[in-house]
XYZ file of C-alpha atoms in Angstrom:
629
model
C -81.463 40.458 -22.871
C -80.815 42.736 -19.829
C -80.562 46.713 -21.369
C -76.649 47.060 -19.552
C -75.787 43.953 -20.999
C -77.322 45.076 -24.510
C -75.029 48.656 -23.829
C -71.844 46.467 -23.335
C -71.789 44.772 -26.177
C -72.559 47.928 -28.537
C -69.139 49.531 -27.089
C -67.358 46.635 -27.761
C -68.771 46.652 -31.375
C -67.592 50.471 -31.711
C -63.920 49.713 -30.450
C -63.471 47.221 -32.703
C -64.517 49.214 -35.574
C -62.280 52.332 -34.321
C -59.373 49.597 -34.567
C -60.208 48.082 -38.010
C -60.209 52.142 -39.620
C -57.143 53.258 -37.718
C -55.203 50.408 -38.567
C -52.403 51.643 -40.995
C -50.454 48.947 -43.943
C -47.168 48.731 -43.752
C -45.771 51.720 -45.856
C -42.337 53.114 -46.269
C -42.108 56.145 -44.154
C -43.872 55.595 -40.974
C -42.470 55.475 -37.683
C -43.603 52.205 -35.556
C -43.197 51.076 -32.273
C -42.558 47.103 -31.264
C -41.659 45.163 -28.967
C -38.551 42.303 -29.771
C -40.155 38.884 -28.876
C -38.552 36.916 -31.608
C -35.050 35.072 -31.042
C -32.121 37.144 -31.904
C -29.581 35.090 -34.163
C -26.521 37.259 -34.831
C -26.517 40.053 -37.133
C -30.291 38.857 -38.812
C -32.427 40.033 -36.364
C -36.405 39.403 -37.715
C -38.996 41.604 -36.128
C -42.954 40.909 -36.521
C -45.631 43.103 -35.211
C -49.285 42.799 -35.516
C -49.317 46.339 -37.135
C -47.414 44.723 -40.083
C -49.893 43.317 -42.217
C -50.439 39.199 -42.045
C -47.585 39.704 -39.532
C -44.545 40.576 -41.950
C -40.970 39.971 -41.457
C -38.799 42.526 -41.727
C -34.947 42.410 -41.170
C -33.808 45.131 -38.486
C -31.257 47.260 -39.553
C -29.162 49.684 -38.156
C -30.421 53.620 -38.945
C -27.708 54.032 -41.537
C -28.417 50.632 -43.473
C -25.922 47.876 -41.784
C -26.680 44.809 -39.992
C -27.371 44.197 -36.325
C -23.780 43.427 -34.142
C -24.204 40.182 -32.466
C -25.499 40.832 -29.020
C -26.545 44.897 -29.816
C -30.425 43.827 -29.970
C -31.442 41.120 -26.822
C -35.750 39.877 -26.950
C -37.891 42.083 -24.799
C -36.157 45.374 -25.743
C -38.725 48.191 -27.059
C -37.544 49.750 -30.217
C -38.488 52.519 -32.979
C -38.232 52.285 -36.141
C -39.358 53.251 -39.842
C -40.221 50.604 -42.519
C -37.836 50.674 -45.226
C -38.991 48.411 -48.000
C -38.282 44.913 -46.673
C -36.107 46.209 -43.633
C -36.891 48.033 -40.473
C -34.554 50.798 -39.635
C -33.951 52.253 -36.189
C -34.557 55.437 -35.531
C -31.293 55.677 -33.436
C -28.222 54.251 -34.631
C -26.967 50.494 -32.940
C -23.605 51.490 -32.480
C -23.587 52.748 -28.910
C -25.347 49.495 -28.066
C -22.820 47.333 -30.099
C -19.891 49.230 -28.263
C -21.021 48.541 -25.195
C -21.701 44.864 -26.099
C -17.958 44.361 -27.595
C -16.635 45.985 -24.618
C -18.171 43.916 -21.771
C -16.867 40.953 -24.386
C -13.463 42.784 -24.637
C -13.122 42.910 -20.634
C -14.494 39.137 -19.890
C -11.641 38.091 -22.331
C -8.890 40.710 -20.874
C -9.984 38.716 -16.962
C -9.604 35.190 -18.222
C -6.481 36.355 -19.672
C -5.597 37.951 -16.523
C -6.297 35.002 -14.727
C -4.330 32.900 -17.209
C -1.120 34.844 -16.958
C -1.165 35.129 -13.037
C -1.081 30.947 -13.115
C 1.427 30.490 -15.922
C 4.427 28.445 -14.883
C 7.639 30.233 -13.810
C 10.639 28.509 -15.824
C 14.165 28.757 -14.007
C 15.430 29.199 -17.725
C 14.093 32.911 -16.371
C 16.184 33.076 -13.788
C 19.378 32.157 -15.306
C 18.952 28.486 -15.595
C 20.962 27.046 -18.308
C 20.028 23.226 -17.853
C 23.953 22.513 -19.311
C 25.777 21.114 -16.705
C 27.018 24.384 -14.655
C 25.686 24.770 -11.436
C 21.694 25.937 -11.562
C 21.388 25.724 -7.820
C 20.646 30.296 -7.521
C 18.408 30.198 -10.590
C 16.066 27.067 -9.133
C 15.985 28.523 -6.194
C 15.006 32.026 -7.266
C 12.586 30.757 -9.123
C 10.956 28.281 -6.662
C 10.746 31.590 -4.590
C 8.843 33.807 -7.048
C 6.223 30.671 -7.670
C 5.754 30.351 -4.326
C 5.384 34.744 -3.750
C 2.951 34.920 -7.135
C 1.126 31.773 -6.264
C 2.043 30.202 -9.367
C 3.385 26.342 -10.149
C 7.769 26.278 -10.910
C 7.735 24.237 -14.548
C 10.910 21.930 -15.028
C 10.900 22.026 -18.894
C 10.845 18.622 -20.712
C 13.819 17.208 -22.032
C 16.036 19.322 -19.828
C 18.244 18.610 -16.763
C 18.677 21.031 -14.536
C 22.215 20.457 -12.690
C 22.874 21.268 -8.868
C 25.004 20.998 -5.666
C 21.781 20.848 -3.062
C 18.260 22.574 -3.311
C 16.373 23.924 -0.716
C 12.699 24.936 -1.681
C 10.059 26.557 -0.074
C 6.994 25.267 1.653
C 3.880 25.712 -0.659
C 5.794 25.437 -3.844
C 4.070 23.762 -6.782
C 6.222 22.234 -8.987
C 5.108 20.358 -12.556
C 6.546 19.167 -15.695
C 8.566 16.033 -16.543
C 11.954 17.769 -16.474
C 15.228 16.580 -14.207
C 17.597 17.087 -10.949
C 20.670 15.955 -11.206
C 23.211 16.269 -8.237
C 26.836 17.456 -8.950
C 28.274 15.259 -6.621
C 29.715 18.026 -4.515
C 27.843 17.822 -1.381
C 29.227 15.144 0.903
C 26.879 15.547 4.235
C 23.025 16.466 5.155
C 20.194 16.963 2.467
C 20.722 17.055 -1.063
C 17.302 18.230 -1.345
C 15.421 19.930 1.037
C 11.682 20.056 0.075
C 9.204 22.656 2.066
C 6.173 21.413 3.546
C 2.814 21.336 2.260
C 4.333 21.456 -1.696
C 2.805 19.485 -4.230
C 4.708 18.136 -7.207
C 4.089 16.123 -9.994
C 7.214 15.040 -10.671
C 10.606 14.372 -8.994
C 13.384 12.831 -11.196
C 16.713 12.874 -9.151
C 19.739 11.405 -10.164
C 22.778 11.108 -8.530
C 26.845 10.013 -8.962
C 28.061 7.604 -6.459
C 27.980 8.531 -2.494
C 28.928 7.297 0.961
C 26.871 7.504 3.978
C 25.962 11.127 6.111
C 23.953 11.778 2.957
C 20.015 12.267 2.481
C 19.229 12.647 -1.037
C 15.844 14.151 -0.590
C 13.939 14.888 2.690
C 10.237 15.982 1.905
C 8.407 18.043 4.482
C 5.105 17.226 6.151
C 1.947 17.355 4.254
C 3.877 17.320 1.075
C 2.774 14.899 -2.059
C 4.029 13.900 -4.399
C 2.484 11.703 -8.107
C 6.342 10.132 -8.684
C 9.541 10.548 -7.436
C 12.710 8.387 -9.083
C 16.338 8.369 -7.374
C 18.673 6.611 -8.993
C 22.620 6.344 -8.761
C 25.481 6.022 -11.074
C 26.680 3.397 -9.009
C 25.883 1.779 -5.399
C 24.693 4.722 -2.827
C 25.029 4.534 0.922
C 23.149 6.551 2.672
C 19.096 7.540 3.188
C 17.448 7.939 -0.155
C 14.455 9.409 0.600
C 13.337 10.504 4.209
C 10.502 12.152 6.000
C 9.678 13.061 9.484
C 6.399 14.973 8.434
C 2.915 13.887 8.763
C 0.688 13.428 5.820
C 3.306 12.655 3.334
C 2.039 10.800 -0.007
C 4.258 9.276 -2.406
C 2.239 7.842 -5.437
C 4.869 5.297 -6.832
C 9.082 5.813 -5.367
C 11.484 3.919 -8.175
C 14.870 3.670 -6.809
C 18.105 2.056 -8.381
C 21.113 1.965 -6.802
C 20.433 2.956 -3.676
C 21.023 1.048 -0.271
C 18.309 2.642 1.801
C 15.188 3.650 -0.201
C 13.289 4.826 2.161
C 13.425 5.923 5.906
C 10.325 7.406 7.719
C 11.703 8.308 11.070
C 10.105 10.267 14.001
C 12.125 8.713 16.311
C 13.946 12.031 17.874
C 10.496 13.987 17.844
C 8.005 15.069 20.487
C 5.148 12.666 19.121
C 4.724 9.466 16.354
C 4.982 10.524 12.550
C 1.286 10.027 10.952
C -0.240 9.879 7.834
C 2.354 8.683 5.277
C 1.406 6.874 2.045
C 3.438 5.075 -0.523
C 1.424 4.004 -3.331
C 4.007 1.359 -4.983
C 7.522 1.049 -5.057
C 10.497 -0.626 -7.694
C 13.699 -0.755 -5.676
C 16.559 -2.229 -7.926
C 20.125 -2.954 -5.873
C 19.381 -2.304 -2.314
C 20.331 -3.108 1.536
C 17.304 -1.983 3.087
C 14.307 -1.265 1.943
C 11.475 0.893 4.008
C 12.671 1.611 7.533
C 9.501 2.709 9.175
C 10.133 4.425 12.787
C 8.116 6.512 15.379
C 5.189 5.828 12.553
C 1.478 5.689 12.870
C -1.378 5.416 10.718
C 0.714 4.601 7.418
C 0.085 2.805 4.393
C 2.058 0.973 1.997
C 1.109 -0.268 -1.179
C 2.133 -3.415 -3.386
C 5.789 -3.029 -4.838
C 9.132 -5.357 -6.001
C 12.676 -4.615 -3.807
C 15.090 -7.011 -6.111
C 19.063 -6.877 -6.224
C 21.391 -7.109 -3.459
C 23.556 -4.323 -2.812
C 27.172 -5.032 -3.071
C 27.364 -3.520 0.595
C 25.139 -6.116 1.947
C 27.318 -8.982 0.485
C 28.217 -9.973 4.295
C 24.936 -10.124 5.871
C 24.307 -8.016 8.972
C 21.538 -6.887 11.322
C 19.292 -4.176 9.615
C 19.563 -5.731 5.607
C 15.748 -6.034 5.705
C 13.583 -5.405 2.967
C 10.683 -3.906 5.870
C 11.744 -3.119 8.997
C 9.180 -1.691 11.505
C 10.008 -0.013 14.342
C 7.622 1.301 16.946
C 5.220 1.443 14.145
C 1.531 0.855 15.111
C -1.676 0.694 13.450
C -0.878 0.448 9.824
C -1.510 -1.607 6.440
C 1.354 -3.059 4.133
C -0.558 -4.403 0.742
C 2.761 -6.793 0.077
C 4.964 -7.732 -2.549
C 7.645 -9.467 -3.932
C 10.713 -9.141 -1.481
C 14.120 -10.585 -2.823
C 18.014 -10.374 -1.674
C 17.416 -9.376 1.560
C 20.542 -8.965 3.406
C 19.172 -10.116 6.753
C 15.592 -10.857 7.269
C 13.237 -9.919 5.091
C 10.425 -8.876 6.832
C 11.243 -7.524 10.746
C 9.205 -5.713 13.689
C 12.423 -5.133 15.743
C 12.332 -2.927 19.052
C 10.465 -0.049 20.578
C 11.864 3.774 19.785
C 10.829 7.327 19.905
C 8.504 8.896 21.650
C 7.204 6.823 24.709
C 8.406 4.014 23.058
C 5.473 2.317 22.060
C 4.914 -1.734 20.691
C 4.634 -2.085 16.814
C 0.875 -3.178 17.259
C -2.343 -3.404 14.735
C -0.424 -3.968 11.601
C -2.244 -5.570 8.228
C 0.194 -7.160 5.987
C -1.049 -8.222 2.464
C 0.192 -11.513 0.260
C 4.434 -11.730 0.349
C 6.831 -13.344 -1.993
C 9.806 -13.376 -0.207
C 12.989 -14.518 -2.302
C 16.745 -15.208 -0.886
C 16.691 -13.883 1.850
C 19.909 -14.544 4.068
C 18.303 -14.901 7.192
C 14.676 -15.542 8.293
C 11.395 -14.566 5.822
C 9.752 -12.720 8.763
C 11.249 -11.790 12.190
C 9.190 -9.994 14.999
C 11.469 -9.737 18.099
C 11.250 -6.461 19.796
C 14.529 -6.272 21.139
C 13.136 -7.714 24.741
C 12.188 -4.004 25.757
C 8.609 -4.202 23.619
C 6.141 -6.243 22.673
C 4.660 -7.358 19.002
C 1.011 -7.511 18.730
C -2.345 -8.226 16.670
C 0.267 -8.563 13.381
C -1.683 -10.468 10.549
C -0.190 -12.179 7.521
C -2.419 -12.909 4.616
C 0.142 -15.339 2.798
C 3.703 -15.714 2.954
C 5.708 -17.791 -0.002
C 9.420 -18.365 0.949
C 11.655 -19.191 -1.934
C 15.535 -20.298 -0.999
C 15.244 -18.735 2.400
C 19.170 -18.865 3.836
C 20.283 -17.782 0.763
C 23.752 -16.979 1.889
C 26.037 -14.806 -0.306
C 29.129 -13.611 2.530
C 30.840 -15.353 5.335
C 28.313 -13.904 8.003
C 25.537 -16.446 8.402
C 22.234 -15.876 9.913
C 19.500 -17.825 11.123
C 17.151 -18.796 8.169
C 13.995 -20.055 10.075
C 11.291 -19.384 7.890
C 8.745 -17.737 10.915
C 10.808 -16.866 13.896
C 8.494 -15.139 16.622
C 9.476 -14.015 20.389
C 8.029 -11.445 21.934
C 4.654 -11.205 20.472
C 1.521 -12.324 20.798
C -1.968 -12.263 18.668
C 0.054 -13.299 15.378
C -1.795 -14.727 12.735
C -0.894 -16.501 8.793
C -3.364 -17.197 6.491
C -0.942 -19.537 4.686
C 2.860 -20.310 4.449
C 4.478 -22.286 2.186
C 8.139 -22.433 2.344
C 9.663 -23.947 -1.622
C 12.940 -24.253 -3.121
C 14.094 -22.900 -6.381
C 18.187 -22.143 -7.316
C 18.587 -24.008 -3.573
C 17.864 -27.570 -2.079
C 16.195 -26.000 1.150
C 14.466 -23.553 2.094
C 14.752 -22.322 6.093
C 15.919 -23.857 8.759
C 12.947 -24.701 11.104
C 9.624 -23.572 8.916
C 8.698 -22.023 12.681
C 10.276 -21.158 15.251
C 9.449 -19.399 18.793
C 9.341 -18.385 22.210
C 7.880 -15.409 24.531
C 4.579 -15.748 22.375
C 0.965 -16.529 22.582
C -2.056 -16.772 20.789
C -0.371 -17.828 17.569
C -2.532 -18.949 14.664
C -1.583 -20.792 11.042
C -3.552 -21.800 8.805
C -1.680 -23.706 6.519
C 2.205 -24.500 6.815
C 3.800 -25.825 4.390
C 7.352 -27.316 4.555
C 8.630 -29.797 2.337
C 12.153 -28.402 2.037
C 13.155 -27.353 5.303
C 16.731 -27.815 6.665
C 16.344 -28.681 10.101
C 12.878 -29.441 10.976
C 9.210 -28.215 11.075
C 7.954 -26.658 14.320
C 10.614 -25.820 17.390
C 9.948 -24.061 20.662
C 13.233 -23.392 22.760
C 15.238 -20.870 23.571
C 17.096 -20.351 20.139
C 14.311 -18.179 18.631
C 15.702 -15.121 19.359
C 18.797 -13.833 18.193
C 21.632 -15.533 20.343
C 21.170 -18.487 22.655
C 19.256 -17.855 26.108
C 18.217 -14.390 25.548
C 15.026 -15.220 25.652
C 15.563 -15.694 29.454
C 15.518 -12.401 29.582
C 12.088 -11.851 29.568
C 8.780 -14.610 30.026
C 9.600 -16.983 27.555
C 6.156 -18.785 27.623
C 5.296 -20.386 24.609
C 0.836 -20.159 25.322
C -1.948 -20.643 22.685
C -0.196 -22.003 19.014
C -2.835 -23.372 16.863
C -1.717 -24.954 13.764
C -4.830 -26.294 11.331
C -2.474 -27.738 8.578
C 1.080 -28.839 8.312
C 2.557 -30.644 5.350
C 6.109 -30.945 5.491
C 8.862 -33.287 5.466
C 11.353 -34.177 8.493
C 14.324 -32.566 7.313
C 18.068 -33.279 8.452
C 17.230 -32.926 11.837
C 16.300 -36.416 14.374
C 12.814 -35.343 15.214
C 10.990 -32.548 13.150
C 8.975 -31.365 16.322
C 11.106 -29.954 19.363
C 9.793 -28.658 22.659
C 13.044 -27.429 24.641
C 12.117 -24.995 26.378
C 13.340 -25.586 30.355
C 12.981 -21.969 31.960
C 9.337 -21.197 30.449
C 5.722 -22.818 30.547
C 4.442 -24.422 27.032
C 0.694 -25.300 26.407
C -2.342 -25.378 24.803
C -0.480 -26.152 21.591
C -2.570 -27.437 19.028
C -0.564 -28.946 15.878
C -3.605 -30.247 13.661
C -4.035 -31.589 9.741
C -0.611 -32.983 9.816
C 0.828 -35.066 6.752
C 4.331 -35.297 7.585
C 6.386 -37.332 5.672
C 10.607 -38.560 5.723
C 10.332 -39.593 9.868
C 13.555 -41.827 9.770
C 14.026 -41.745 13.899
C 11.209 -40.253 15.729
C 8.655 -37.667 15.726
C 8.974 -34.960 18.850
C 11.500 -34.191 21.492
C 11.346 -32.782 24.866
C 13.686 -31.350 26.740
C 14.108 -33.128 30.229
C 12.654 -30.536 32.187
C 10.085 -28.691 29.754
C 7.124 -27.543 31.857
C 4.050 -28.942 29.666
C 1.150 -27.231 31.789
C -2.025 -27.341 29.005
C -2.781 -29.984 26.195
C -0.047 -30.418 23.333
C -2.333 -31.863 20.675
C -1.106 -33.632 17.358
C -3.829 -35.061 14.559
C -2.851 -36.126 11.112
C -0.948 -38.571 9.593
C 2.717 -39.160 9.399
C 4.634 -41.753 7.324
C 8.475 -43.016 8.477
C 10.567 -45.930 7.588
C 11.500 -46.522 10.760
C 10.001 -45.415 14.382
C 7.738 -42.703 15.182
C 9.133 -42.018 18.387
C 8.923 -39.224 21.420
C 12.029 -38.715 23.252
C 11.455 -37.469 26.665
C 8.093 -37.671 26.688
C 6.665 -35.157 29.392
C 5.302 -36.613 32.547
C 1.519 -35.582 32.319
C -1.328 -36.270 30.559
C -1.340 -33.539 28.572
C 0.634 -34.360 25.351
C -1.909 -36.144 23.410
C -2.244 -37.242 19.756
C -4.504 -38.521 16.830
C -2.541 -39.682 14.756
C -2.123 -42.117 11.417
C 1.382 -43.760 11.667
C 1.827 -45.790 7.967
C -1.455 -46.140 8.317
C -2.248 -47.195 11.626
C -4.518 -44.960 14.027
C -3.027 -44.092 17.116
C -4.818 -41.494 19.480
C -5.200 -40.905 23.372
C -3.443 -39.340 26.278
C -0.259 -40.372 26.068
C 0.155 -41.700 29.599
C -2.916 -43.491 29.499
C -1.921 -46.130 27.084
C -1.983 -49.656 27.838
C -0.132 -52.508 25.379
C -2.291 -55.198 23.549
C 0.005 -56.868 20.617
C -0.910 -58.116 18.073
C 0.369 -58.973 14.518
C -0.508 -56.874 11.700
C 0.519 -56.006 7.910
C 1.044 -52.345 7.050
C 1.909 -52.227 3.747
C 4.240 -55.659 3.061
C 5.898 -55.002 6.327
C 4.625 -57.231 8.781
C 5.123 -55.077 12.017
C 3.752 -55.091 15.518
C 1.690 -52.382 17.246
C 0.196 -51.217 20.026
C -3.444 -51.501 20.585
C -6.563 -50.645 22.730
C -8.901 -53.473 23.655
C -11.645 -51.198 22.135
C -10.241 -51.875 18.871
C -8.722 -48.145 18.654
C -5.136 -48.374 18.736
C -2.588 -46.551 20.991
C 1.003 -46.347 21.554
C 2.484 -48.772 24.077
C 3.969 -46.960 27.619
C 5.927 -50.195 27.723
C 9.120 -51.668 26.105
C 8.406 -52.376 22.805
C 10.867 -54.563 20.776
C 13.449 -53.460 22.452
C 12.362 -49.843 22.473
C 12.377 -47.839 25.756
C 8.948 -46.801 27.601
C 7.586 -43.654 25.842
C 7.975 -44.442 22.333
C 5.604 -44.440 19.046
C 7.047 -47.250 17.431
C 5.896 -49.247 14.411
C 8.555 -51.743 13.099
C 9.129 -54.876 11.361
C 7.817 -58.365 13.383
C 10.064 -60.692 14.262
């Protein structure tokens, strides 16, 4: 072994030793210095050292005997200290340590309770408020301001209604708790209430004794939401209910009972469109009409019930809608169930507000519409604008033309003019408290690109499809603009004739009509004939039937047109018919459909068509199947 390597190891030795004789036992009396490496668990603080022999544990105490406060000792601190039988006392007493630990505790709990107090609720019981009937209109106020100054929420208590003659609260305000408004009755013009913008409340619940119109029972201010707001009257309301003109208004759910007109958002008499305004769901009990959307953009209405007609929309008149849209573009309506509409129950009427712009891009979710007086949905922009991309996922029309008053309107199930890029998923008109349901299931003119998917019409008045002049609201208006009837594709009809001669009518002598596709028919009840023209209706593209149709009697076409273009595919009691109509050449021949012998016309390729010729008696033009001689 190397000699420094042999030195090394010899002072190494000696240390050692040194340590083993130096080492002192554990004995009362003798000051020691260690280091706090343990966990500290409240007042029983354990400290080991290697001085103490086989690493004892003593219990730290404080110098004059008493336990450790809870947070005084923390691991890693250096302390001094004299064994004292099983305990280890500090030299120095805890207590300045233990002061300093209950203080910072003392001032963390003083902040939160700072904190607490600057966000408690400010009652208007404060103020004055005595929530008894007498007028608490100051002491609301008052205290709406001092929420809205200490940035803290105003708390209507529960249980406790809090009279008034009209609010007006700030913008900002917070306002929770379940508690209630209720109007005195003494204001007789302008807003009831008048809420701030930007406010946020939980809560609304307004009620109200019986009043005429000039009155808006609550306006909210933009940017304002609010989780649920209830207005209900003692008795039938005229008036606005509820109106906005603000952008990035949100309603969570609106109940209203009583009241003829819900809801109004109106921009109409501003600088640009109204934006941003949600309604979550609605239950609107006893109304005239419903949600009046104007000057409105970017909107969104949830699923909801409108039920009850107001007694002031007995005598039906223009505006008793359940929706009417107005200038309202690019929006989403989730649907419903829509009964006792005054008028129509679903309209896009004309062009207002700023730059007056078309009621375009609008999503419309799955409708029950129930009793409505006049048509289930309207879209006629009052000849000044122009309806477009509108889709319909379903539409179910129960009793439409349910008349109440001596003011009849027209009940046509779909009546469209001035539109184009409409499309229904499905529409099925039924009856349930009446024998029919609509007049003509459709109905239009000045419109294109129109697209059904199913129609359904077993109960209809008149008859099934109609294109004439009639579609909008008097007789020849729709002169007033292009009344071509372009691009209506129907994929399935099933219907019956109705009271009407011929449940398909083309009148339309002013305007072009084409490329109208009618397809999946099964039409049933055909007594006299199956279409009418008018005598000078411009046919300039392909009117297309395919299906099948049953009558007792004739399937004729009165004034056919005089082009090739009206052509058909049809099943007549069972026999096939198809071909340009003006292309068909007669071949009789004898043949049983059914029990009835009858005679028809047919091709020499074995694929029958109707006969261009006299028929039985029958002038040229005619569909006819009836009994043989």
């Amino acid at each position: 072994m190397p000699i420094s390597r042999s030195r090394s190891l010899s002072r190494a030795m000696r240390a050692r030793e040194r340590r083993k004789r130096f080492r002192l036992p554990p004995a009362s009396g003798i000051w020691i210095r260690t280091d706090l490496d343990e966990r500290i668990r409240g007042e029983h603080v354990v400290a080991r050292h290697g001085q103490f022999q086989r690493g004892l544990a003593l219990t730290i105490k404080t110098n004059s005997g008493s336990n450790i406060v809870a947070g005084g000792l923390i691991a890693g601190m250096i302390v001094l200290g004299i064994i004292s039988g099983t305990s280890f006392r500090l030299v120095s007493d805890q207590a300045s340590a233990a002061i300093v630990t209950a203080a910072e505790a003392a001032a963390d709990r003083a902040e939160a309770a700072a904190v607490g107090l600057e966000r408690m609720p400010v009652l208007p019981e404060t103020f004055g408020a005595l929530y008894n009937g007498t007028n608490d209109k100051a002491a609301i106020e008052n205290a709406a301001a001092f929420a809205v100054t200490h940035d803290r929420p105003l708390q209507l208590a529960p249980k406790r209604t809090y009279t008034f003659s009209s609010l007006v609260l700030p913008a900002g305000l917070t306002i929770v708790g379940p508690g209630a408004l209720r109007h005195d009755g003494t204001t007789s013009s302008g807003d009831i209430i008048s809420i701030g913008a930007n406010s946020t409340i939980e809560s609304l619940n307004y009620s109200t004794p019986a009043h005429g119109n000039g009155i808006w029972d609550v306006r909210i201010g933009g940017g304002t939401h609010i989780g649920y707001l209830e207005t209900v009257a003692d008795a039938q309301s005229q008036g606005e209910t509820v109106a906005t003109t603000g952008d990035d208004v949100h309603v969570g759910f609106h109940r209203a009972v009583n009241m003829d007109r819900p809801l109004h958002v109106d921009n109409s008499a501003g600088a640009s469109l109204t934006e941003g305004f949600h309604l979550g769901g609605y239950d609107y009990q006893s109304y005239m009409r419903g949600i009046r959307l104007t000057a409105t953009r970017f909107y969104n209405i949830g699923r909801g019930v409108m039920r009850g007609r107001s007694p002031n929309a007995i005598n039906e008149g223009p505006g008793y809608n359940s929706i009417l849209l107005s200038s309202a573009p690019d929006g989403t309506i989730a649907g419903g169930v829509w009964e006792d509409a005054g008028e129509h129950c679903f309209r896009i009427g004309g062009s207002n507000g700023p730059g007056a712009v078309n009621t375009v891009r609008v999503n419309v979710g799955p409708l029950v519409v129930r009793k409505c007086s006049a048509s289930a949905i309207k879209i006629n922009p009052n000849y000044t604008g122009r309806a477009k991309a509108i889709h319909f996922a379903s539409v179910i029309g129960v009793d439409v033309g349910y008349a109440t008053g001596a003011t009849a309107k027209r009940s046509d199930g779909l009546r469209l003019s001035h539109c184009e890029d409409i499309t229904f998923g499905s529409v099925d008109f039924v009856v349930d408290e009446l024998s029919t349901s609509a007049e003509w299931a459709l109905r239009l003119n000045n419109a294109k690109n129109i697209v059904i998917g199913h129609l359904g019409a077993k109960f209809v008045e008149s008859g099934l499809v109609a294109i004439d002049e009639t579609a909008d609201v008097d007789s020849g208006q729709g002169a007033a603009q292009s009344g071509d009837v372009i691009g209506v594709h129907i994929k399935s009809v099933v219907g019956a004739k109705g009271a009407g001669t011929y449940p398909f009518s083309f009148d339309l002598p002013n305007h072009e009509v084409g490329d109208i596709l009618i397809h999946g028919m099964d039409v049933t009840g055909l007594t006299t004939g199956l279409a009418a023209f008018g005598t000078t209706t411009n046919l300039t593209d392909i009117l297309e039937f395919q299906g099948r149709v049953v009558t007792s009697s004739t399937a004729s076409v009165s004034n056919p047109p005089a082009s090739g273009n009206f052509r058909f595919d049809l099943r007549i009691n069972g026999a096939h018919y198809f071909g340009p109509y003006r292309e068909v050449r007669p071949a009789r021949q004898p043949r049983i459909l059914g029990r009835t012998p009858s005679t028809q016309a047919l091709l020499p390729r074995r694929s029958a068509r109707c006969s261009s010729s006299r028929m039985r008696g029958g002038r040229a033009g005619q569909l006819r199947v009836g009994p043989h001689p």
